[in-house]
Amino acid sequence: NQSATMPSKLDRELTDLLTKLYNIQEEVGAQPKTSDEDKQKKAENAGTMGRGKKAEKKGMRFLELKSSVIDQLKTVHELLGEQEKRNTGKISVASGNNPKDVIAAQATIREHIRSMHEEWSEMDTLYKNEAR
């Protein structure tokens, strides 16, 4: 059982490697120059990145959006299947080939696609912010 204040050998090695990586990034101009102390602090804090309450909320939001997009894709797929049956004549007018129903179904499909596009854009933004 490791003490919370005493870093393990693996933690120290990881911190050393991250510090070296930050040095390389500075040498190639990918990052602005910082002191060795700042690099050390940044490397030590790398283990906690993406694990706080804020990150958890963003992660939950991402998963909610993903579930919503998947559900809407399934709905659109079902509606498109029904539309295909109508177009091939497999559904009679009496069982749902009413032109008003067709127009309503197409409007529903468009609405789902618009909504999925918005949610996808939000997911993309969340992903890009987390990937930075």
PDB file of C-alpha atoms in Angstrom:
ATOM      1  CA  ASN A   1       0.000   0.000   0.000  1.00  0.00           C
ATOM      2  CA  GLN A   2       1.616   3.254  -1.180  1.00  0.00           C
ATOM      3  CA  SER A   3       1.412   6.435   0.819  1.00  0.00           C
ATOM      4  CA  ALA A   4      -0.439   9.307  -0.881  1.00  0.00           C
ATOM      5  CA  THR A   5       2.544  11.616  -0.433  1.00  0.00           C
ATOM      6  CA  MET A   6       5.173   9.133  -1.615  1.00  0.00           C
ATOM      7  CA  PRO A   7       5.110   8.695  -5.405  1.00  0.00           C
ATOM      8  CA  SER A   8       5.686   5.196  -6.726  1.00  0.00           C
ATOM      9  CA  LYS A   9       8.636   4.325  -8.932  1.00  0.00           C
ATOM     10  CA  LEU A  10       6.290   4.187 -11.921  1.00  0.00           C
ATOM     11  CA  ASP A  11       4.924   7.668 -11.115  1.00  0.00           C
ATOM     12  CA  ARG A  12       8.459   9.080 -10.883  1.00  0.00           C
ATOM     13  CA  GLU A  13       9.447   7.462 -14.190  1.00  0.00           C
ATOM     14  CA  LEU A  14       6.322   8.811 -15.875  1.00  0.00           C
ATOM     15  CA  THR A  15       7.007  12.298 -14.508  1.00  0.00           C
ATOM     16  CA  ASP A  16      10.607  12.138 -15.771  1.00  0.00           C
ATOM     17  CA  LEU A  17       9.459  11.006 -19.224  1.00  0.00           C
ATOM     18  CA  LEU A  18       6.822  13.729 -19.435  1.00  0.00           C
ATOM     19  CA  THR A  19       9.388  16.333 -18.395  1.00  0.00           C
ATOM     20  CA  LYS A  20      11.690  15.115 -21.188  1.00  0.00           C
ATOM     21  CA  LEU A  21       8.786  15.282 -23.629  1.00  0.00           C
ATOM     22  CA  TYR A  22       8.066  18.885 -22.619  1.00  0.00           C
ATOM     23  CA  ASN A  23      11.771  19.703 -23.177  1.00  0.00           C
ATOM     24  CA  ILE A  24      11.624  18.202 -26.666  1.00  0.00           C
ATOM     25  CA  GLN A  25       8.429  20.115 -27.460  1.00  0.00           C
ATOM     26  CA  GLU A  26      10.145  23.363 -26.458  1.00  0.00           C
ATOM     27  CA  GLU A  27      13.258  22.551 -28.490  1.00  0.00           C
ATOM     28  CA  VAL A  28      11.243  22.003 -31.662  1.00  0.00           C
ATOM     29  CA  GLY A  29       9.181  25.124 -30.996  1.00  0.00           C
ATOM     30  CA  ALA A  30       5.866  23.369 -30.358  1.00  0.00           C
ATOM     31  CA  GLN A  31       5.583  24.870 -26.865  1.00  0.00           C
ATOM     32  CA  PRO A  32       6.769  28.172 -25.358  1.00  0.00           C
ATOM     33  CA  LYS A  33       9.875  28.010 -23.157  1.00  0.00           C
ATOM     34  CA  THR A  34       9.265  27.312 -19.455  1.00  0.00           C
ATOM     35  CA  SER A  35      11.480  26.657 -16.471  1.00  0.00           C
ATOM     36  CA  ASP A  36      12.459  23.125 -15.459  1.00  0.00           C
ATOM     37  CA  GLU A  37      10.395  23.577 -12.301  1.00  0.00           C
ATOM     38  CA  ASP A  38       7.279  24.444 -14.333  1.00  0.00           C
ATOM     39  CA  LYS A  39       7.810  21.388 -16.535  1.00  0.00           C
ATOM     40  CA  GLN A  40       8.161  19.205 -13.449  1.00  0.00           C
ATOM     41  CA  LYS A  41       4.901  20.560 -11.971  1.00  0.00           C
ATOM     42  CA  LYS A  42       3.091  20.115 -15.277  1.00  0.00           C
ATOM     43  CA  ALA A  43       4.340  16.522 -15.537  1.00  0.00           C
ATOM     44  CA  GLU A  44       3.283  15.747 -11.958  1.00  0.00           C
ATOM     45  CA  ASN A  45      -0.212  17.111 -12.605  1.00  0.00           C
ATOM     46  CA  ALA A  46      -0.646  15.221 -15.888  1.00  0.00           C
ATOM     47  CA  GLY A  47      -2.029  12.206 -14.049  1.00  0.00           C
ATOM     48  CA  THR A  48      -5.026  14.161 -12.783  1.00  0.00           C
ATOM     49  CA  MET A  49      -5.939  15.796 -16.115  1.00  0.00           C
ATOM     50  CA  GLY A  50      -9.409  14.833 -17.300  1.00  0.00           C
ATOM     51  CA  ARG A  51     -10.454  13.359 -13.955  1.00  0.00           C
ATOM     52  CA  GLY A  52     -12.087  16.255 -12.133  1.00  0.00           C
ATOM     53  CA  LYS A  53     -15.773  17.117 -11.736  1.00  0.00           C
ATOM     54  CA  LYS A  54     -15.694  19.374 -14.792  1.00  0.00           C
ATOM     55  CA  ALA A  55     -14.209  16.626 -16.970  1.00  0.00           C
ATOM     56  CA  GLU A  56     -16.721  14.140 -15.580  1.00  0.00           C
ATOM     57  CA  LYS A  57     -19.610  16.453 -16.520  1.00  0.00           C
ATOM     58  CA  LYS A  58     -18.205  16.888 -20.036  1.00  0.00           C
ATOM     59  CA  GLY A  59     -17.724  13.137 -20.346  1.00  0.00           C
ATOM     60  CA  MET A  60     -21.304  12.522 -19.246  1.00  0.00           C
ATOM     61  CA  ARG A  61     -22.571  15.134 -21.696  1.00  0.00           C
ATOM     62  CA  PHE A  62     -20.587  13.485 -24.493  1.00  0.00           C
ATOM     63  CA  LEU A  63     -22.105  10.074 -23.666  1.00  0.00           C
ATOM     64  CA  GLU A  64     -25.620  11.574 -23.479  1.00  0.00           C
ATOM     65  CA  LEU A  65     -25.166  13.158 -26.901  1.00  0.00           C
ATOM     66  CA  LYS A  66     -23.757   9.930 -28.313  1.00  0.00           C
ATOM     67  CA  SER A  67     -26.750   7.932 -27.026  1.00  0.00           C
ATOM     68  CA  SER A  68     -29.157  10.482 -28.426  1.00  0.00           C
ATOM     69  CA  VAL A  69     -27.503  10.411 -31.855  1.00  0.00           C
ATOM     70  CA  ILE A  70     -27.580   6.604 -31.913  1.00  0.00           C
ATOM     71  CA  ASP A  71     -31.278   6.522 -30.930  1.00  0.00           C
ATOM     72  CA  GLN A  72     -32.135   9.066 -33.601  1.00  0.00           C
ATOM     73  CA  LEU A  73     -30.145   7.134 -36.210  1.00  0.00           C
ATOM     74  CA  LYS A  74     -32.204   4.035 -35.377  1.00  0.00           C
ATOM     75  CA  THR A  75     -35.438   6.013 -35.683  1.00  0.00           C
ATOM     76  CA  VAL A  76     -34.398   7.513 -39.030  1.00  0.00           C
ATOM     77  CA  HIS A  77     -33.365   4.066 -40.253  1.00  0.00           C
ATOM     78  CA  GLU A  78     -36.817   2.673 -39.346  1.00  0.00           C
ATOM     79  CA  LEU A  79     -38.586   5.615 -41.002  1.00  0.00           C
ATOM     80  CA  LEU A  80     -36.490   5.195 -44.141  1.00  0.00           C
ATOM     81  CA  GLY A  81     -37.361   1.484 -44.170  1.00  0.00           C
ATOM     82  CA  GLU A  82     -41.064   2.349 -44.014  1.00  0.00           C
ATOM     83  CA  GLN A  83     -40.599   4.920 -46.774  1.00  0.00           C
ATOM     84  CA  GLU A  84     -38.877   2.303 -48.945  1.00  0.00           C
ATOM     85  CA  LYS A  85     -41.824  -0.083 -48.422  1.00  0.00           C
ATOM     86  CA  ARG A  86     -44.222   2.679 -49.455  1.00  0.00           C
ATOM     87  CA  ASN A  87     -42.173   3.462 -52.555  1.00  0.00           C
ATOM     88  CA  THR A  88     -42.045  -0.182 -53.639  1.00  0.00           C
ATOM     89  CA  GLY A  89     -45.786  -0.607 -53.068  1.00  0.00           C
ATOM     90  CA  LYS A  90     -45.501  -3.040 -50.161  1.00  0.00           C
ATOM     91  CA  ILE A  91     -47.791  -0.846 -48.031  1.00  0.00           C
ATOM     92  CA  SER A  92     -51.344  -0.165 -49.152  1.00  0.00           C
ATOM     93  CA  VAL A  93     -53.057   3.233 -48.811  1.00  0.00           C
ATOM     94  CA  ALA A  94     -55.288   1.780 -46.103  1.00  0.00           C
ATOM     95  CA  SER A  95     -52.312   0.731 -43.969  1.00  0.00           C
ATOM     96  CA  GLY A  96     -50.358   3.972 -44.094  1.00  0.00           C
ATOM     97  CA  ASN A  97     -49.593   5.120 -47.615  1.00  0.00           C
ATOM     98  CA  ASN A  98     -51.543   8.338 -47.092  1.00  0.00           C
ATOM     99  CA  PRO A  99     -49.727  11.303 -48.684  1.00  0.00           C
ATOM    100  CA  LYS A 100     -50.129  13.357 -45.479  1.00  0.00           C
ATOM    101  CA  ASP A 101     -48.411  10.571 -43.515  1.00  0.00           C
ATOM    102  CA  VAL A 102     -45.594  10.455 -46.066  1.00  0.00           C
ATOM    103  CA  ILE A 103     -45.007  14.196 -45.750  1.00  0.00           C
ATOM    104  CA  ALA A 104     -45.125  13.998 -41.940  1.00  0.00           C
ATOM    105  CA  ALA A 105     -42.612  11.116 -41.947  1.00  0.00           C
ATOM    106  CA  GLN A 106     -40.258  13.047 -44.233  1.00  0.00           C
ATOM    107  CA  ALA A 107     -40.495  16.096 -41.947  1.00  0.00           C
ATOM    108  CA  THR A 108     -39.713  13.871 -38.959  1.00  0.00           C
ATOM    109  CA  ILE A 109     -36.676  12.436 -40.755  1.00  0.00           C
ATOM    110  CA  ARG A 110     -35.422  15.945 -41.587  1.00  0.00           C
ATOM    111  CA  GLU A 111     -35.928  17.065 -37.972  1.00  0.00           C
ATOM    112  CA  HIS A 112     -33.990  14.071 -36.631  1.00  0.00           C
ATOM    113  CA  ILE A 113     -31.155  14.716 -39.083  1.00  0.00           C
ATOM    114  CA  ARG A 114     -31.010  18.410 -38.105  1.00  0.00           C
ATOM    115  CA  SER A 115     -30.988  17.507 -34.418  1.00  0.00           C
ATOM    116  CA  MET A 116     -28.271  14.870 -34.939  1.00  0.00           C
ATOM    117  CA  HIS A 117     -26.167  17.414 -36.814  1.00  0.00           C
ATOM    118  CA  GLU A 118     -26.371  19.858 -33.892  1.00  0.00           C
ATOM    119  CA  GLU A 119     -25.568  17.160 -31.339  1.00  0.00           C
ATOM    120  CA  TRP A 120     -22.698  15.870 -33.473  1.00  0.00           C
ATOM    121  CA  SER A 121     -21.260  19.388 -33.639  1.00  0.00           C
ATOM    122  CA  GLU A 122     -21.457  19.678 -29.853  1.00  0.00           C
ATOM    123  CA  MET A 123     -19.795  16.272 -29.446  1.00  0.00           C
ATOM    124  CA  ASP A 124     -17.057  17.345 -31.851  1.00  0.00           C
ATOM    125  CA  THR A 125     -16.453  20.517 -29.822  1.00  0.00           C
ATOM    126  CA  LEU A 126     -16.297  18.541 -26.563  1.00  0.00           C
ATOM    127  CA  TYR A 127     -13.881  16.068 -28.143  1.00  0.00           C
ATOM    128  CA  LYS A 128     -11.608  18.743 -29.582  1.00  0.00           C
ATOM    129  CA  ASN A 129     -11.502  20.624 -26.266  1.00  0.00           C
ATOM    130  CA  GLU A 130     -10.596  17.441 -24.389  1.00  0.00           C
ATOM    131  CA  ALA A 131      -8.024  16.394 -26.990  1.00  0.00           C
ATOM    132  CA  ARG A 132      -6.078  19.634 -26.588  1.00  0.00           C
TER     133      ARG A 132
END
